[in-house]
Every structure is written in C-alpha cells, then in structure tokens.
Amino acid sequence: MSALEPRDDVDVPPLAVDAPAAVESGGVLGRSYRALSIGIVSVVFLIAFEATAVGTAMPVAARELHGIPLYAFAFSAYFTTSLFAMVLSGQWADRRGPLGPLAAGISAFAVGLLLCGTAGSMWIFVAGRAVQGLGGGLVIVALYVVISRAYPKRLQPSILAAFAASWVIPSVVGPLAAGSVTEHLGWRWVFIGIPVLVVFPLALALPAIRRRASGPADPAAPVEPYDRRRIMLALGISLGAALLQYAGQELNWFALLPAAVGVALLVPAVRGLLPPGTGRAARGLPSVVLLRGVAAGSFIAAESFVPLMLVTQRGLSPTMAGFSLAAGGGTWALGSYVQSRPSLEPYRERMMVGGMVLVAAAIAAAPSVLIDSVPVWTVAVAWAFGCFGMGMVLASTSVLLLKLSAPEEAGANSAALQISDGLSNVLLLAAGGAAFAALGGGAVGAVHGAAEAGAGGSHPGAFLVVFLPMAGVALVGAWVAGRARATRSTA
C-alpha cells in the first residue's frame, strides 16, 4: 500500500516525508536511501557487536580489577542510565530533530567504552558502563525518530527488519572474537577497539540524516520547552529500577528499605512516562507499549539462565552452551523479515499472537533438558522457534508504534516503547534472579563463575521457578497482542 493512500484503520496524520518519498524509486537500499540505511544499520550493528562481545570480556575485567562484588553493577549501571537517556532523547528529537541526540549518543557510547578499556579500578569501569548506557539510550530512540521522518510508511517495516538482521553476525561472531582478543591481547582491547568502528556509521548516517530528518517535525511551529516533569520522572524510573535490582540481589530484611523506595519512585514514574491505559492493556498504543515490555522481559529473563542451566546441569562447556542459542539470531531476523512482507500486513495482529505463543512454548520447553534423557539440542531447537516469534513480535511493535504516532510524537512514544522494554528486562531479571537464589540456585552474577568452573551445584528446581513463570508472562503477552491493533487509543 502506498503511503499516500488513506487508511481506515489508522487515524494518524501522514508523515511529513511521505509525499516526496513515495515518488522516489527503490527500497531501503535504493539510491535515495542507500547511505542513510547503511549508516543507521551500521550503528545498530555496532551496538549489537558491543552487547555480544563485552559479556565475554567482562568477567575477566572484573577479576583483574578486583571488582567481583561490583560485577552486577556493571550491568545495572548501563540499564539504569539508558532509561533516563531514552526520555531525554525523545524530548530532544521531537523538539530539535534526531541528529543531535544521535551524534551525542554515539559519542557517549564510544567514550564509555574507552573509560571501561582504560579503567584502573572497578568503580571507573562501572562509571564507563553508565556512560555507555546514556549513549545507548540516546541512540535507540533517535533512530526510531529517524525512521519515522526519513522513510515512507511502506519502507518502515523493511528497515526495521534490517535492524533485526544486523544482530545475526554479532550474535555468532561477537563472543568468539571477544574471547580470542581477550585471550591473546587482553580484555581492554575488546573495549578500546570497538570505538574505532564509530567513524564509519558517523560518516554515512549523519550527513544523510541532516538532509532528511534534521530539525523539528514542523519547522513553522514554535519550539516547545522541555518537559521538566517528564525528565524528573525519567530520573525516578532509573533510580527506582536500580534500587529494586539491588534489593533483589541482597535477599535480606535490610533490602526491604531500598525495595520500598524503589517502588515509590517507580510507580508514579511509570504512570507518567507510559501512555495512559498501558497497565490495563487499553487497545492501540498502550497495548503496543505493554506488549513490547512483556515480550522482551519474559524472553530475556529466561534466556539469561539457559547457558547456566546447560553448563551446571548437563555439563556442556561455556562455548557449546553459548552456541545453543546462536541459531536464534538467524531465526529472529527471519521472523522480522516475515512481518515486513506487505502481503502479510492485514494479518499483523495474528502474527503477534502466534509469535507470543511460540515464545511461551520455547521458554516452557527449555527446562525439559533438566531430565537427563532429553537431548540437549532440544534447547537449540526450541530457542530457534522462540526467536522467530520474537522477531515477528518486536518488529511489529515498532511498526505499529510509528503508525500510531504523529511526527511530533514519535520521539516521546519511541521513548515509552524503549522504557517498557528496558524496565521489564530489569524487573523480570531481578524477580527471576531472586526466585533462583531463594531455591538454592545461587546469585545471578555467579553465572560466569559457574561457567568457568564447569561444576554443578545449582538445584534443578531453581531453574523451574525462572522458566515456568516467564512462560506464563509470555502467554499473557499473547492476550495483549490481540489488543495491539493499529487504531488510535482513546484512553
């Protein structure tokens, strides 16, 4: 369907770029969009490579910096600062255009990597991860605004599918490359080497964005001041998430105080930053935002425990346990490609429901390998199907969000989508980790220690209390998906 044709199911003003873009020939790699597409996909590729590579180097870094007790904070620092940066990026992009937050985000991401690579203490390393989180939060929201302004609606599913495909190679090569570099050159070069890759996406993407998506959505309209209340709420959601994660790791009576403070900060922040009706899955945009969090949180929380389960319960090496998830990168990209087909657009809601059912089934099937007679490759097969479902669901939530957002709202709504994603990851990981530890599984941060030792000791029931509840959460997502249709919410 052409972006110029009216739609009965979407009451959204057409994007300002639709009219000129619709008459330009070619797809996302056509002459009109080639530099922009390669540039922004390279940015995503860089983030994907970092995400898959640093996990391999981080245990060695923490040990050499004598910072094992602070290991978990190296992860939480990234997530908490990124939540704040997402809201800031949404306001910045809506008012001034996405060029500024994208350039600042890539720069901060590179600076954070350099801080980590040159850190002389674990606290400096954690600070570098926090700076990385600021950069990552700025970049991801700005990229959604670029898509909403620079591409016609007919091409948006395709460029989002390209984003998913850009994770395939890093998911396979990243851990192997990082492991080799760590072994032969040292862990610092994993962090120091990645910023060199920033130059290429900057050289391609920024000039193209300046031509197509710079400035406010409506240059004739007065620029509204920044919403200080939303920025304060963003700070509250970051601090609240960090406190809850800390409390979930401590598991003692003294942790109740930070947990209570975290909840007190989170509840008003979530209500203020997410669309009205998100908590009750109101039809349209609220359900799209809620579905993103339910899908991402349940899947990532479960996936985090798969390698540990295979190493401690079935005796696999860490490398083989990691390879059990490698096929998921390809099926994830395939699922994202499937949802981008124009002929399947009328069935997007059904695709999302089916995708969440696949996710729930994969999560529920994974702990079957706790039974010795079940082949270990069962996890690889189940996870491949789950990743296919995730590819359809997550890309579809992005497509629907852009359909339901006017140009001047793209930044704020994209920030809400990413907040739902990131916050659910933190909260469900904290809940799963607390349940796992309570049943004798050990702390979540012990994953790498167990992997290096290759020894057992985790109680099998501890894994069940992670996987089965997350499968239930994914099934709830199938119901939410049925309400996330492309109609503007009246909530």
CSV table of C-alpha atoms in Angstrom, one decimal, residues 7-465:
chain,number,residue,atom,x,y,z
A,7,ARG,CA,-6.1,4.1,5.7
A,8,ASP,CA,-9.4,3.3,7.5
A,9,ASP,CA,-7.7,1.6,10.4
A,10,VAL,CA,-5.2,4.3,11.4
A,11,ASP,CA,-6.3,7.8,12.4
A,12,VAL,CA,-2.8,9.2,12.2
A,13,PRO,CA,-1.6,12.3,10.3
A,14,PRO,CA,0.7,11.2,7.4
A,15,LEU,CA,4.4,11.6,8.0
A,16,ALA,CA,5.8,14.8,6.5
A,17,VAL,CA,8.2,12.8,4.3
A,18,ASP,CA,5.6,10.5,2.8
A,19,ALA,CA,4.7,12.7,-0.1
A,20,PRO,CA,8.1,13.2,-1.6
A,21,ALA,CA,9.4,9.9,-0.5
A,22,ALA,CA,6.6,7.9,-2.1
A,23,VAL,CA,7.6,9.0,-5.6
A,24,GLU,CA,11.2,8.1,-5.1
A,25,SER,CA,12.2,4.8,-6.6
A,26,GLY,CA,13.8,1.9,-4.9
A,27,GLY,CA,13.7,0.3,-1.5
A,28,VAL,CA,15.8,0.9,1.6
A,29,LEU,CA,18.9,0.2,-0.4
A,30,GLY,CA,17.8,2.3,-3.4
A,31,ARG,CA,19.8,5.3,-4.4
A,32,SER,CA,17.6,7.7,-2.4
A,33,TYR,CA,18.1,5.8,0.9
A,34,ARG,CA,21.3,3.8,0.5
A,35,ALA,CA,23.7,6.0,2.5
A,36,LEU,CA,21.1,6.5,5.3
A,37,SER,CA,20.2,2.9,5.5
A,38,ILE,CA,23.7,1.6,5.6
A,39,GLY,CA,24.7,4.2,8.1
A,40,ILE,CA,22.0,3.6,10.7
A,41,VAL,CA,22.1,-0.2,10.3
A,42,SER,CA,25.8,0.1,10.9
A,43,VAL,CA,25.0,1.9,14.2
A,44,VAL,CA,22.8,-0.9,15.2
A,45,PHE,CA,25.4,-3.4,14.2
A,46,LEU,CA,27.9,-1.6,16.4
A,47,ILE,CA,25.6,-1.7,19.4
A,48,ALA,CA,24.9,-5.4,18.7
A,49,PHE,CA,28.5,-6.3,18.5
A,50,GLU,CA,29.3,-4.5,21.7
A,51,ALA,CA,26.4,-6.2,23.5
A,52,THR,CA,27.5,-9.7,22.5
A,53,ALA,CA,31.2,-9.1,22.9
A,54,VAL,CA,31.6,-7.3,26.2
A,55,GLY,CA,29.8,-10.1,28.1
A,56,THR,CA,32.7,-12.4,27.2
A,57,ALA,CA,35.3,-9.9,28.4
A,58,MET,CA,33.6,-8.6,31.4
A,59,PRO,CA,34.2,-11.5,33.9
A,60,VAL,CA,38.0,-11.2,33.2
A,61,ALA,CA,37.9,-7.4,33.6
A,62,ALA,CA,36.1,-7.7,36.9
A,63,ARG,CA,38.6,-10.3,38.2
A,64,GLU,CA,41.6,-8.2,37.2
A,65,LEU,CA,40.2,-5.0,38.6
A,66,HIS,CA,39.4,-6.9,41.9
A,67,GLY,CA,35.7,-5.9,41.4
A,68,ILE,CA,33.8,-9.2,41.6
A,69,PRO,CA,31.5,-7.8,44.3
A,70,LEU,CA,30.6,-5.0,41.9
A,71,TYR,CA,30.1,-7.2,38.9
A,72,ALA,CA,26.3,-6.9,38.8
A,73,PHE,CA,26.5,-3.1,38.9
A,74,ALA,CA,28.4,-3.1,35.6
A,75,PHE,CA,25.2,-4.4,34.0
A,76,SER,CA,22.7,-2.4,36.1
A,77,ALA,CA,24.6,0.9,35.5
A,78,TYR,CA,24.0,0.5,31.8
A,79,PHE,CA,20.3,-0.2,32.1
A,80,THR,CA,19.5,2.5,34.6
A,81,THR,CA,21.2,5.3,32.8
A,82,SER,CA,19.8,4.2,29.5
A,83,LEU,CA,16.2,4.5,30.9
A,84,PHE,CA,16.8,8.2,31.7
A,85,ALA,CA,18.5,8.8,28.4
A,86,MET,CA,15.6,7.4,26.4
A,87,VAL,CA,13.2,10.1,27.8
A,88,LEU,CA,15.7,12.8,27.3
A,89,SER,CA,16.3,11.6,23.7
A,90,GLY,CA,12.6,11.6,22.9
A,91,GLN,CA,12.2,15.2,24.0
A,92,TRP,CA,15.4,16.3,22.3
A,93,ALA,CA,14.5,14.6,19.0
A,94,ASP,CA,10.9,15.9,19.0
A,95,ARG,CA,12.0,19.5,19.6
A,96,ARG,CA,15.3,19.7,17.7
A,97,GLY,CA,15.3,16.7,15.4
A,98,PRO,CA,17.1,13.3,15.9
A,99,LEU,CA,20.5,14.4,14.6
A,100,GLY,CA,21.7,15.9,17.9
A,101,PRO,CA,20.8,13.0,20.2
A,102,LEU,CA,22.1,10.5,17.7
A,103,ALA,CA,25.5,12.2,17.4
A,104,ALA,CA,25.7,12.8,21.2
A,105,GLY,CA,24.7,9.2,21.9
A,106,ILE,CA,27.3,7.6,19.6
A,107,SER,CA,29.9,9.8,21.1
A,108,ALA,CA,28.9,9.0,24.6
A,109,PHE,CA,28.8,5.3,23.7
A,110,ALA,CA,32.4,5.5,22.4
A,111,VAL,CA,33.6,7.5,25.5
A,112,GLY,CA,32.1,4.9,27.8
A,113,LEU,CA,33.9,2.1,26.0
A,114,LEU,CA,37.2,4.0,26.3
A,115,LEU,CA,36.6,4.6,30.0
A,116,CYS,CA,36.0,0.9,30.5
A,117,GLY,CA,39.0,-0.1,28.5
A,118,THR,CA,41.4,2.2,30.4
A,119,ALA,CA,39.8,1.8,33.9
A,120,GLY,CA,42.2,1.3,36.7
A,121,SER,CA,39.5,0.3,39.2
A,122,MET,CA,36.1,-1.3,39.1
A,123,TRP,CA,34.3,1.9,40.0
A,124,ILE,CA,35.8,3.6,37.0
A,125,PHE,CA,34.7,0.6,34.9
A,126,VAL,CA,31.1,0.9,36.3
A,127,ALA,CA,31.2,4.6,35.5
A,128,GLY,CA,32.2,3.8,31.9
A,129,ARG,CA,29.2,1.4,31.6
A,130,ALA,CA,26.9,4.1,32.9
A,131,VAL,CA,28.2,6.5,30.2
A,132,GLN,CA,27.6,3.7,27.7
A,133,GLY,CA,24.1,3.4,28.9
A,134,LEU,CA,23.5,7.1,28.4
A,135,GLY,CA,24.8,6.8,24.8
A,136,GLY,CA,22.7,3.7,24.1
A,137,GLY,CA,19.5,5.3,25.4
A,138,LEU,CA,20.0,8.4,23.3
A,139,VAL,CA,20.8,6.4,20.1
A,140,ILE,CA,18.0,3.9,20.1
A,141,VAL,CA,15.2,6.5,20.5
A,142,ALA,CA,16.8,8.9,18.0
A,143,LEU,CA,16.9,6.0,15.4
A,144,TYR,CA,13.2,5.5,15.7
A,145,VAL,CA,12.6,9.2,15.1
A,146,VAL,CA,14.9,9.0,12.0
A,147,ILE,CA,12.8,6.1,10.6
A,148,SER,CA,9.5,7.9,11.3
A,149,ARG,CA,10.7,11.0,9.4
A,150,ALA,CA,13.1,9.8,6.7
A,151,TYR,CA,11.3,6.7,5.4
A,152,PRO,CA,7.8,6.4,3.9
A,153,LYS,CA,5.5,4.0,5.7
A,154,ARG,CA,5.8,1.4,3.0
A,155,LEU,CA,9.6,1.1,3.8
A,156,GLN,CA,9.5,1.3,7.6
A,157,PRO,CA,8.9,-2.5,8.1
A,158,SER,CA,11.8,-3.2,5.8
A,159,ILE,CA,14.3,-1.0,7.6
A,160,LEU,CA,13.2,-2.4,11.0
A,161,ALA,CA,13.7,-5.9,9.6
A,162,ALA,CA,17.3,-4.8,8.6
A,163,PHE,CA,17.8,-3.7,12.2
A,164,ALA,CA,17.0,-7.3,13.4
A,165,ALA,CA,19.2,-8.8,10.7
A,166,SER,CA,22.1,-6.7,11.8
A,167,TRP,CA,22.2,-8.8,15.1
A,168,VAL,CA,22.8,-12.1,13.3
A,169,ILE,CA,26.5,-11.8,12.7
A,170,PRO,CA,27.4,-10.2,16.0
A,171,SER,CA,25.4,-12.9,17.9
A,172,VAL,CA,27.6,-15.6,16.4
A,173,VAL,CA,31.0,-13.8,15.8
A,174,GLY,CA,30.9,-11.4,18.8
A,175,PRO,CA,31.6,-13.9,21.6
A,176,LEU,CA,34.2,-15.8,19.6
A,177,ALA,CA,36.0,-12.6,18.6
A,178,ALA,CA,35.9,-11.2,22.1
A,179,GLY,CA,37.2,-14.4,23.5
A,180,SER,CA,40.1,-14.5,21.1
A,181,VAL,CA,41.0,-10.9,21.7
A,182,THR,CA,40.7,-11.3,25.5
A,183,GLU,CA,42.9,-14.4,25.4
A,184,HIS,CA,45.7,-13.1,23.1
A,185,LEU,CA,45.6,-9.3,23.6
A,186,GLY,CA,43.8,-8.7,26.9
A,187,TRP,CA,40.2,-7.7,27.8
A,188,ARG,CA,40.9,-4.0,27.5
A,189,TRP,CA,41.3,-4.2,23.7
A,190,VAL,CA,37.7,-5.5,23.4
A,191,PHE,CA,36.5,-2.2,24.8
A,192,ILE,CA,39.2,0.1,23.2
A,193,GLY,CA,38.8,-1.5,19.8
A,194,ILE,CA,35.1,-1.0,19.3
A,195,PRO,CA,35.1,2.8,19.2
A,196,VAL,CA,37.2,2.7,16.0
A,197,LEU,CA,34.1,1.3,14.3
A,198,VAL,CA,32.2,4.5,15.2
A,199,VAL,CA,33.8,6.5,12.4
A,200,PHE,CA,32.1,4.6,9.5
A,201,PRO,CA,28.5,4.9,10.7
A,202,LEU,CA,29.0,8.6,11.6
A,203,ALA,CA,30.4,9.4,8.2
A,204,LEU,CA,27.5,7.8,6.4
A,205,ALA,CA,24.5,8.4,8.6
A,206,LEU,CA,24.9,11.9,9.9
A,207,PRO,CA,25.0,13.7,6.6
A,208,ALA,CA,22.0,11.7,5.3
A,209,ILE,CA,20.1,12.4,8.5
A,210,ARG,CA,20.9,16.1,8.2
A,211,ARG,CA,19.4,16.2,4.7
A,212,ARG,CA,16.2,14.1,5.5
A,213,ALA,CA,15.4,14.4,9.2
A,214,SER,CA,17.1,17.3,10.8
A,215,GLY,CA,15.2,20.0,12.7
A,216,PRO,CA,11.7,19.8,14.3
A,217,ALA,CA,8.9,17.9,12.7
A,218,ASP,CA,7.1,21.2,11.9
A,219,PRO,CA,9.7,24.0,11.3
A,220,ALA,CA,6.9,26.6,11.3
A,221,ALA,CA,5.6,25.7,14.8
A,222,PRO,CA,7.2,27.3,17.9
A,223,VAL,CA,9.6,25.0,19.7
A,224,GLU,CA,8.1,23.9,23.0
A,225,PRO,CA,10.2,23.9,26.1
A,226,TYR,CA,11.5,20.7,27.6
A,227,ASP,CA,9.1,19.0,29.9
A,228,ARG,CA,11.0,19.1,33.2
A,229,ARG,CA,8.4,16.9,34.9
A,230,ARG,CA,9.0,14.0,32.4
A,231,ILE,CA,12.7,14.4,32.8
A,232,MET,CA,12.4,14.2,36.6
A,233,LEU,CA,10.1,11.1,36.2
A,234,ALA,CA,12.8,9.6,34.0
A,235,LEU,CA,15.4,10.1,36.7
A,236,GLY,CA,12.9,8.5,39.2
A,237,ILE,CA,12.4,5.4,37.0
A,238,SER,CA,16.2,5.0,36.7
A,239,LEU,CA,16.8,5.2,40.4
A,240,GLY,CA,13.8,3.1,41.2
A,241,ALA,CA,14.9,0.3,38.9
A,242,ALA,CA,18.4,0.3,40.3
A,243,LEU,CA,17.1,0.1,43.9
A,244,LEU,CA,14.8,-2.8,43.1
A,245,GLN,CA,17.6,-4.6,41.3
A,246,TYR,CA,19.9,-4.1,44.3
A,247,ALA,CA,17.2,-5.3,46.7
A,248,GLY,CA,16.6,-8.4,44.6
A,249,GLN,CA,20.2,-9.4,44.8
A,250,GLU,CA,20.6,-8.9,48.5
A,251,LEU,CA,17.7,-11.1,49.7
A,252,ASN,CA,17.7,-9.9,53.4
A,253,TRP,CA,15.5,-7.8,55.6
A,254,PHE,CA,17.6,-4.8,55.2
A,255,ALA,CA,16.9,-4.9,51.4
A,256,LEU,CA,13.2,-4.1,52.1
A,257,LEU,CA,14.0,-0.4,52.6
A,258,PRO,CA,15.6,0.2,49.2
A,259,ALA,CA,12.9,-2.0,47.6
A,260,ALA,CA,10.2,0.2,49.1
A,261,VAL,CA,11.9,3.4,48.0
A,262,GLY,CA,12.4,1.9,44.5
A,263,VAL,CA,8.7,1.1,44.2
A,264,ALA,CA,7.8,4.6,45.5
A,265,LEU,CA,9.9,6.1,42.7
A,266,LEU,CA,8.8,3.7,40.0
A,267,VAL,CA,5.1,3.7,40.3
A,268,PRO,CA,4.5,7.5,39.6
A,269,ALA,CA,7.3,7.5,37.0
A,270,VAL,CA,5.8,4.6,35.0
A,271,ARG,CA,2.3,6.1,35.2
A,272,GLY,CA,3.7,9.5,33.9
A,273,LEU,CA,6.0,8.2,31.2
A,274,LEU,CA,4.0,5.4,29.6
A,275,PRO,CA,0.7,6.1,27.6
A,276,PRO,CA,-2.5,6.2,29.7
A,277,GLY,CA,-4.1,2.7,29.8
A,278,THR,CA,-0.8,0.8,29.5
A,279,GLY,CA,-1.3,-1.0,32.8
A,280,ARG,CA,-4.7,-2.3,31.8
A,281,ALA,CA,-3.8,-3.1,28.1
A,282,ALA,CA,-6.0,-0.5,26.5
A,283,ARG,CA,-6.4,-1.1,22.8
A,284,GLY,CA,-4.0,0.6,20.5
A,285,LEU,CA,-0.8,2.4,21.5
A,286,PRO,CA,-1.0,1.4,25.3
A,287,SER,CA,-1.1,-2.3,24.4
A,288,VAL,CA,1.7,-1.9,21.9
A,289,VAL,CA,3.9,-0.4,24.6
A,290,LEU,CA,2.9,-3.1,27.1
A,291,LEU,CA,3.4,-5.9,24.7
A,292,ARG,CA,7.0,-4.7,24.0
A,293,GLY,CA,7.8,-5.0,27.7
A,294,VAL,CA,6.1,-8.3,28.3
A,295,ALA,CA,7.7,-9.9,25.3
A,296,ALA,CA,11.2,-8.6,25.8
A,297,GLY,CA,11.3,-9.0,29.6
A,298,SER,CA,10.0,-12.6,29.7
A,299,PHE,CA,12.3,-13.8,26.9
A,300,ILE,CA,15.5,-12.1,28.1
A,301,ALA,CA,15.0,-13.1,31.7
A,302,ALA,CA,14.6,-16.7,30.6
A,303,GLU,CA,17.4,-16.6,28.1
A,304,SER,CA,19.9,-15.4,30.7
A,305,PHE,CA,19.6,-18.7,32.5
A,306,VAL,CA,19.9,-21.0,29.6
A,307,PRO,CA,23.7,-21.2,29.4
A,308,LEU,CA,24.0,-21.6,33.2
A,309,MET,CA,21.5,-24.5,33.1
A,310,LEU,CA,23.3,-26.3,30.3
A,311,VAL,CA,26.7,-25.8,32.0
A,312,THR,CA,25.7,-26.8,35.5
A,313,GLN,CA,23.1,-29.4,34.8
A,314,ARG,CA,24.2,-31.1,31.6
A,315,GLY,CA,28.0,-30.5,31.7
A,316,LEU,CA,28.3,-28.5,28.5
A,317,SER,CA,31.3,-26.2,28.0
A,318,PRO,CA,30.5,-22.5,28.1
A,319,THR,CA,31.3,-22.3,24.4
A,320,MET,CA,28.8,-25.1,23.5
A,321,ALA,CA,26.2,-23.6,25.8
A,322,GLY,CA,26.5,-20.3,24.0
A,323,PHE,CA,26.3,-22.0,20.6
A,324,SER,CA,23.0,-23.5,21.6
A,325,LEU,CA,21.5,-20.0,21.3
A,326,ALA,CA,23.4,-19.0,18.2
A,327,ALA,CA,20.8,-20.2,15.7
A,328,GLY,CA,18.3,-17.8,17.3
A,329,GLY,CA,20.0,-14.8,15.6
A,330,GLY,CA,19.1,-16.1,12.2
A,331,THR,CA,15.5,-17.1,13.1
A,332,TRP,CA,15.0,-13.8,14.8
A,333,ALA,CA,16.0,-12.0,11.6
A,334,LEU,CA,13.7,-14.3,9.6
A,335,GLY,CA,10.8,-13.5,11.8
A,336,SER,CA,11.4,-9.8,11.4
A,337,TYR,CA,11.6,-10.3,7.6
A,338,VAL,CA,8.3,-12.2,7.6
A,339,GLN,CA,6.5,-9.4,9.3
A,340,SER,CA,7.8,-6.9,6.8
A,341,ARG,CA,6.1,-8.5,3.8
A,342,PRO,CA,3.3,-6.2,2.5
A,343,SER,CA,1.0,-9.2,1.8
A,344,LEU,CA,1.0,-10.1,5.5
A,345,GLU,CA,0.1,-6.6,6.7
A,346,PRO,CA,-3.6,-7.4,7.2
A,347,TYR,CA,-2.6,-10.3,9.5
A,348,ARG,CA,-0.1,-8.4,11.7
A,349,GLU,CA,-2.3,-8.9,14.9
A,350,ARG,CA,-2.4,-12.7,14.3
A,351,MET,CA,1.3,-12.8,13.7
A,352,MET,CA,2.0,-11.1,17.0
A,353,VAL,CA,-0.4,-13.5,18.9
A,354,GLY,CA,1.3,-16.5,17.2
A,355,GLY,CA,4.7,-15.1,17.9
A,356,MET,CA,4.0,-14.8,21.6
A,357,VAL,CA,2.6,-18.4,21.7
A,358,LEU,CA,5.9,-19.5,20.1
A,359,VAL,CA,7.9,-17.6,22.8
A,360,ALA,CA,5.9,-19.1,25.6
A,361,ALA,CA,6.3,-22.6,24.2
A,362,ALA,CA,10.1,-22.1,23.8
A,363,ILE,CA,10.5,-20.9,27.4
A,364,ALA,CA,8.4,-23.7,28.8
A,365,ALA,CA,10.3,-26.3,26.7
A,366,ALA,CA,13.8,-25.2,27.7
A,367,PRO,CA,13.9,-26.7,31.2
A,368,SER,CA,13.0,-30.1,29.8
A,369,VAL,CA,16.7,-30.7,29.5
A,370,LEU,CA,16.8,-31.0,33.3
A,371,ILE,CA,15.7,-34.5,32.5
A,372,ASP,CA,18.8,-36.5,31.5
A,373,SER,CA,17.0,-38.5,28.8
A,374,VAL,CA,16.1,-35.3,26.9
A,375,PRO,CA,18.7,-34.4,24.3
A,376,VAL,CA,20.5,-31.1,24.9
A,377,TRP,CA,19.8,-30.0,21.4
A,378,THR,CA,16.2,-29.6,22.4
A,379,VAL,CA,17.0,-26.2,23.8
A,380,ALA,CA,18.6,-25.1,20.5
A,381,VAL,CA,15.5,-26.1,18.5
A,382,ALA,CA,13.1,-24.6,21.0
A,383,TRP,CA,15.0,-21.3,21.2
A,384,ALA,CA,15.2,-21.1,17.4
A,385,PHE,CA,11.4,-21.1,17.3
A,386,GLY,CA,11.1,-18.7,20.2
A,387,CYS,CA,13.5,-16.3,18.5
A,388,PHE,CA,11.4,-16.5,15.3
A,389,GLY,CA,8.4,-15.4,17.3
A,390,MET,CA,10.3,-12.6,19.0
A,391,GLY,CA,11.4,-11.4,15.5
A,392,MET,CA,7.8,-11.0,14.4
A,393,VAL,CA,6.6,-9.5,17.7
A,394,LEU,CA,9.3,-6.9,18.4
A,395,ALA,CA,9.5,-5.6,14.8
A,396,SER,CA,5.7,-5.4,14.7
A,397,THR,CA,5.5,-3.4,17.9
A,398,SER,CA,7.9,-0.9,16.3
A,399,VAL,CA,5.9,-0.7,13.1
A,400,LEU,CA,2.6,-0.2,15.0
A,401,LEU,CA,4.2,2.4,17.2
A,402,LEU,CA,5.2,4.5,14.2
A,403,LYS,CA,1.8,4.1,12.6
A,404,LEU,CA,0.1,5.3,15.8
A,405,SER,CA,2.4,8.3,16.3
A,406,ALA,CA,2.1,11.7,14.7
A,407,PRO,CA,5.6,13.0,13.6
A,408,GLU,CA,5.8,15.4,16.6
A,409,GLU,CA,5.0,12.5,19.0
A,410,ALA,CA,7.4,9.9,17.5
A,411,GLY,CA,10.2,10.7,20.0
A,412,ALA,CA,8.1,10.5,23.1
A,413,ASN,CA,6.3,7.4,22.0
A,414,SER,CA,9.5,5.7,21.0
A,415,ALA,CA,10.9,6.5,24.4
A,416,ALA,CA,7.9,4.9,26.0
A,417,LEU,CA,8.4,1.8,23.9
A,418,GLN,CA,12.1,1.5,24.9
A,419,ILE,CA,11.3,2.3,28.6
A,420,SER,CA,8.8,-0.6,28.6
A,421,ASP,CA,11.5,-2.8,27.0
A,422,GLY,CA,14.3,-1.8,29.3
A,423,LEU,CA,12.4,-1.6,32.5
A,424,SER,CA,10.8,-5.0,32.1
A,425,ASN,CA,14.2,-6.5,31.5
A,426,VAL,CA,15.5,-5.1,34.8
A,427,LEU,CA,12.4,-6.1,36.8
A,428,LEU,CA,11.8,-9.6,35.5
A,429,LEU,CA,15.6,-10.4,35.7
A,430,ALA,CA,15.5,-9.2,39.3
A,431,ALA,CA,12.4,-11.3,40.0
A,432,GLY,CA,13.8,-14.4,38.3
A,433,GLY,CA,17.2,-13.9,40.0
A,434,ALA,CA,15.6,-13.6,43.4
A,435,ALA,CA,13.5,-16.7,42.9
A,436,PHE,CA,16.5,-18.6,41.6
A,437,ALA,CA,18.7,-17.6,44.6
A,438,ALA,CA,15.9,-18.4,47.1
A,439,LEU,CA,15.7,-22.0,45.9
A,440,GLY,CA,19.4,-22.6,46.1
A,441,GLY,CA,20.4,-21.6,42.6
A,442,GLY,CA,23.0,-19.0,43.7
A,443,ALA,CA,23.2,-15.4,42.7
A,444,VAL,CA,22.7,-14.4,39.0
A,445,GLY,CA,26.1,-12.9,39.0
A,446,ALA,CA,27.6,-16.4,39.6
A,447,VAL,CA,26.7,-17.4,36.0
A,448,HIS,CA,30.3,-16.7,34.8
A,449,GLY,CA,31.9,-18.2,37.8
A,450,ALA,CA,30.0,-21.4,37.4
A,451,ALA,CA,30.7,-21.4,33.7
A,452,GLU,CA,34.5,-21.1,34.3
A,453,ALA,CA,34.4,-23.8,36.9
A,454,GLY,CA,32.2,-26.1,34.8
A,455,ALA,CA,30.8,-27.5,38.0
A,456,GLY,CA,27.3,-28.2,39.1
A,457,GLY,CA,25.6,-27.3,42.3
A,458,SER,CA,22.5,-25.4,41.2
A,459,HIS,CA,19.3,-27.1,42.3
A,460,PRO,CA,17.2,-28.1,39.3
A,461,GLY,CA,14.1,-26.7,40.9
A,462,ALA,CA,15.7,-23.3,40.9
A,463,PHE,CA,15.6,-23.2,37.1
A,464,LEU,CA,11.9,-24.2,37.0
A,465,VAL,CA,10.9,-21.2,39.1
